[in-house]
mmCIF file of C-alpha atoms in Angstrom:
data_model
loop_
_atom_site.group_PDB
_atom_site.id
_atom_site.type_symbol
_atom_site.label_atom_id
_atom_site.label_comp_id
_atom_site.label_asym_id
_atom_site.label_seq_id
_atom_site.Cartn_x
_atom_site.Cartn_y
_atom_site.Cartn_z
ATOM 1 C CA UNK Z 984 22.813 8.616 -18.981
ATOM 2 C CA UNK Z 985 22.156 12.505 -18.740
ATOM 3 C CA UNK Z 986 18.383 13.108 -17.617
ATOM 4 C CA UNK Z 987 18.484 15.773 -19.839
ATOM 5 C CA UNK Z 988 19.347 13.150 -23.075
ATOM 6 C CA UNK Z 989 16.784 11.150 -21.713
ATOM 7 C CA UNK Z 990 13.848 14.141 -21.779
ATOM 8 C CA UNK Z 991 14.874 14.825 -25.681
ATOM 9 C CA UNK Z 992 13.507 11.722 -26.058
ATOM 10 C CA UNK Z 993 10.786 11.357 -23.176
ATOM 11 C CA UNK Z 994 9.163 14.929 -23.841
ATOM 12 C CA UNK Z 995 6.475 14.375 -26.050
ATOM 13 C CA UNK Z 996 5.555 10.514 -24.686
ATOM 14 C CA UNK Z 997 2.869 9.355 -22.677
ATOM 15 C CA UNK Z 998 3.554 6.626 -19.593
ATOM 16 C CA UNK Z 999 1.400 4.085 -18.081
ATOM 17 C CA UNK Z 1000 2.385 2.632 -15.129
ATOM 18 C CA UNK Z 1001 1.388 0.015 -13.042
ATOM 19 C CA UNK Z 1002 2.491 -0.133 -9.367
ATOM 20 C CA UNK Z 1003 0.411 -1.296 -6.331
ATOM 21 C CA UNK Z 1004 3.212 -0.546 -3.618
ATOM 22 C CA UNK Z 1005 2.529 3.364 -2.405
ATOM 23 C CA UNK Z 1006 6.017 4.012 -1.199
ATOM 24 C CA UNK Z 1007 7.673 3.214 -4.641
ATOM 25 C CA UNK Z 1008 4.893 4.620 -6.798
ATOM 26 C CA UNK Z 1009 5.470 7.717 -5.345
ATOM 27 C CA UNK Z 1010 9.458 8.007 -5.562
ATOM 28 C CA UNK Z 1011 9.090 6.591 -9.721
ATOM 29 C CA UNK Z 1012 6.053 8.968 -10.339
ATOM 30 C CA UNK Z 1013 8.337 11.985 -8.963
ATOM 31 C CA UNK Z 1014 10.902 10.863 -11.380
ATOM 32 C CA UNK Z 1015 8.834 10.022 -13.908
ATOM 33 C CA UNK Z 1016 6.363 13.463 -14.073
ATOM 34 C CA UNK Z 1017 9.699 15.142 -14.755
ATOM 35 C CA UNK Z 1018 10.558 13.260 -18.177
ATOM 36 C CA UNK Z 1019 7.236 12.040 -19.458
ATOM 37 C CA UNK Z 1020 4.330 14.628 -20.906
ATOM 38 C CA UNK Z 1021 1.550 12.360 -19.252
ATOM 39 C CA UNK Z 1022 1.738 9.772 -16.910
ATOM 40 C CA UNK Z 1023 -1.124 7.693 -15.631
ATOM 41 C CA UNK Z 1024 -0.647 5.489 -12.507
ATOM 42 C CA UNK Z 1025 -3.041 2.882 -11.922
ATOM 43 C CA UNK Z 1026 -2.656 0.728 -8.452
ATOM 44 C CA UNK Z 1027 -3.903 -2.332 -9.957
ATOM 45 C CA UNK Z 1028 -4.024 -4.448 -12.954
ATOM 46 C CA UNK Z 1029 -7.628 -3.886 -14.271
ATOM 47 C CA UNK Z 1030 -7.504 -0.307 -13.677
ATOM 48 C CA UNK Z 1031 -4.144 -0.674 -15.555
ATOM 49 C CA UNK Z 1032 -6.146 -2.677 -18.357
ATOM 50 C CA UNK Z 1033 -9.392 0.023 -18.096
ATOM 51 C CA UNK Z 1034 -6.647 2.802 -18.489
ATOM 52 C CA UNK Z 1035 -4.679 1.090 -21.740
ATOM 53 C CA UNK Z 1036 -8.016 0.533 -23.120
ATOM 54 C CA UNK Z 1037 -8.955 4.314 -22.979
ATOM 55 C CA UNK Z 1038 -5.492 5.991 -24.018
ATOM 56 C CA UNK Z 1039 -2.254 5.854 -25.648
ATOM 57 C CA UNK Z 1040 0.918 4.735 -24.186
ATOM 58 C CA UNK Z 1041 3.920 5.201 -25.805
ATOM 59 C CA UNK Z 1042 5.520 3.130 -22.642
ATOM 60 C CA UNK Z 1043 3.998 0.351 -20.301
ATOM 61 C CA UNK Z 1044 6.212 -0.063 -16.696
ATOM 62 C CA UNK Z 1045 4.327 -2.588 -14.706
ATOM 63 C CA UNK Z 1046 4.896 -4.770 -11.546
ATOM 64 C CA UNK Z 1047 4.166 -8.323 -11.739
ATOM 65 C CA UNK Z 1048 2.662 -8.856 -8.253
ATOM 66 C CA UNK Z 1049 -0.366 -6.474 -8.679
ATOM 67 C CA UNK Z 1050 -4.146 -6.787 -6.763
ATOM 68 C CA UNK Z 1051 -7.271 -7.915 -9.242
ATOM 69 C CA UNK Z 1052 -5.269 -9.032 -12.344
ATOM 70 C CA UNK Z 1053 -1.070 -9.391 -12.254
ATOM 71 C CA UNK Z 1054 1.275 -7.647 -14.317
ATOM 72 C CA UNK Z 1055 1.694 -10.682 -17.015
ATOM 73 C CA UNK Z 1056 -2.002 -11.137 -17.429
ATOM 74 C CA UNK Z 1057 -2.770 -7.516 -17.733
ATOM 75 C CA UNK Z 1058 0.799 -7.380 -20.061
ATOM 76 C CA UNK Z 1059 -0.937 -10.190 -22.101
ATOM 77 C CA UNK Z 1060 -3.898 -8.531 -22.862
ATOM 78 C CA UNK Z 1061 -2.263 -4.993 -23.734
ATOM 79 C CA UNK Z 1062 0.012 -6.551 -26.342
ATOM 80 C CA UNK Z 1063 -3.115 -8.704 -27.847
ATOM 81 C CA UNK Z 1064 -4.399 -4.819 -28.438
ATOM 82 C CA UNK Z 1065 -1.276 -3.892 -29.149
ATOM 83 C CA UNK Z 1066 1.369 -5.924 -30.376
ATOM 84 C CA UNK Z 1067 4.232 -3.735 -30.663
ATOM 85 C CA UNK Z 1068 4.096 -1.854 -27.324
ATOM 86 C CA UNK Z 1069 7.578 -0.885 -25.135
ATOM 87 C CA UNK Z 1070 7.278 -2.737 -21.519
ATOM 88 C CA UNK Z 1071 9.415 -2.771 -19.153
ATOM 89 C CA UNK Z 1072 8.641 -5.068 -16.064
ATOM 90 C CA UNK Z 1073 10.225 -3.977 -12.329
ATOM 91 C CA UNK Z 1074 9.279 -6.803 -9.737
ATOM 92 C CA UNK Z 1075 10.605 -7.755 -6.731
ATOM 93 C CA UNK Z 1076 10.578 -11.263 -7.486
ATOM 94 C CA UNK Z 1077 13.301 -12.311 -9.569
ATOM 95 C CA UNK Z 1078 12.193 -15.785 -10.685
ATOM 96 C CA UNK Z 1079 13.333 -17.657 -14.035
ATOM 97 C CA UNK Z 1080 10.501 -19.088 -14.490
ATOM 98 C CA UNK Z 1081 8.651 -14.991 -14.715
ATOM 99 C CA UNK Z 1082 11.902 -14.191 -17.001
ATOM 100 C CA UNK Z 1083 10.864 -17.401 -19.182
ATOM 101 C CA UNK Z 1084 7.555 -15.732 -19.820
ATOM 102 C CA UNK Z 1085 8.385 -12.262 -20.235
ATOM 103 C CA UNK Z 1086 10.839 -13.294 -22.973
ATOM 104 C CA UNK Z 1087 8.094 -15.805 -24.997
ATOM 105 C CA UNK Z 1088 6.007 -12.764 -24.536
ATOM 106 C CA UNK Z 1089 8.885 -10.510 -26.622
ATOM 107 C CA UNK Z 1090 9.249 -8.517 -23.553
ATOM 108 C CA UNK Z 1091 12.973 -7.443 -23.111
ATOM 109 C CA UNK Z 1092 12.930 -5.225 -20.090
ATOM 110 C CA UNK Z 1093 13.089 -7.060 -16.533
ATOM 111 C CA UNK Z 1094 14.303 -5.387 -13.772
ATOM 112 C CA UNK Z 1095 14.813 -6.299 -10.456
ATOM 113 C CA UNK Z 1096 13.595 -3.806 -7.096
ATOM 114 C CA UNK Z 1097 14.956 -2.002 -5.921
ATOM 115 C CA UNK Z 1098 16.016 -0.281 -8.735
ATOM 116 C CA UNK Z 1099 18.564 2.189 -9.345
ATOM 117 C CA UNK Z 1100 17.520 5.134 -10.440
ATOM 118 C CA UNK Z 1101 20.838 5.246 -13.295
ATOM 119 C CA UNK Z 1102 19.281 1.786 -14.013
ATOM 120 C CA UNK Z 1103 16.202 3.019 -14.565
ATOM 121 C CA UNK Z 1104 16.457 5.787 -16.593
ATOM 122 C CA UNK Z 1105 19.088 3.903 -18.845
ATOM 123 C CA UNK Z 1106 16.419 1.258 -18.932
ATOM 124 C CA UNK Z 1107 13.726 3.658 -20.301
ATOM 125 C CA UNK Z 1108 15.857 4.937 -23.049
ATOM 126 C CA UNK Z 1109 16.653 2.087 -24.271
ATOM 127 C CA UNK Z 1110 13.095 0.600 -24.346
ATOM 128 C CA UNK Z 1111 12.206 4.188 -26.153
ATOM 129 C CA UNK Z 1112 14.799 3.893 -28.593
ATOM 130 C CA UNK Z 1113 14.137 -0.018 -29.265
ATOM 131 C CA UNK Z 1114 10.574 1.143 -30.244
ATOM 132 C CA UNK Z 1115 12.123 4.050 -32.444
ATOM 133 C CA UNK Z 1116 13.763 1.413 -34.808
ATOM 134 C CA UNK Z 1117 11.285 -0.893 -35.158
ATOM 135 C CA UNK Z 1118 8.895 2.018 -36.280
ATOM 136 C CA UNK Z 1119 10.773 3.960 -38.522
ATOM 137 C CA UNK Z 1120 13.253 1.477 -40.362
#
């Protein structure tokens, strides 16, 4: 995956992402500054919530182990506002019982930290261009 491919596709989208750890919010929100139009960083889940509430996202990235509300709850309550949303869920924890939920939830992206930045990016486009098809076919 070519960051450039990735930007023909990322330009024009706005980003919400949800990340309480400082050290790896600031490493993905160099990264991700340089694909998105807008990103929006919130540090915990109901300033994540407040934030969804406010604006559109064309892409959710959230951590599951966040401070006042975790990722799933605040994941929950986005897709009950909007039920076709892209997500894609980076956690430390790699638990079966989290990748149980996710999926009953219809969320497709889990990825496991650290991530790979090739694993990232490859992640994103594919998350972008899921959304893509169910929209326009």
């Amino acid at each position: 995956m070519e960051i450039k491919d990735l930007k023909a596709v990322t330009k024009e989208l706005n980003l919400l992402y949800l990340e309480d750890n400082a050290q790896v919010s600031r490493v993905n929100m160099q990264l991700f500054k340089d694909i998105f139009k807008h990103v929006d960083l919130a540090e915990d889940g109901a300033t994540g919530l407040e934030m969804y509430q406010k604006h559109r996202y064309d892409l959710v990235i959230s951590d599951i182990n966040l401070p006042k509300m975790n990722g799933i709850e605040v994941l929950k309550k986005i897709l009950a506002i909007q039920e076709v949303q892209p997500i894609i869920v980076i956690s430390a924890y790699n638990k079966t019982e989290y990748r149980h939920i996710l999926k009953s939830m219809r969320i497709k992206y889990f990825l496991t930290k650290p991530v790979e930045s090739k694993i990232l990016l490859s992640t994103i486009y594919a998350s972008i261009r899921n959304i893509e098809e169910v929209v326009y076919h």
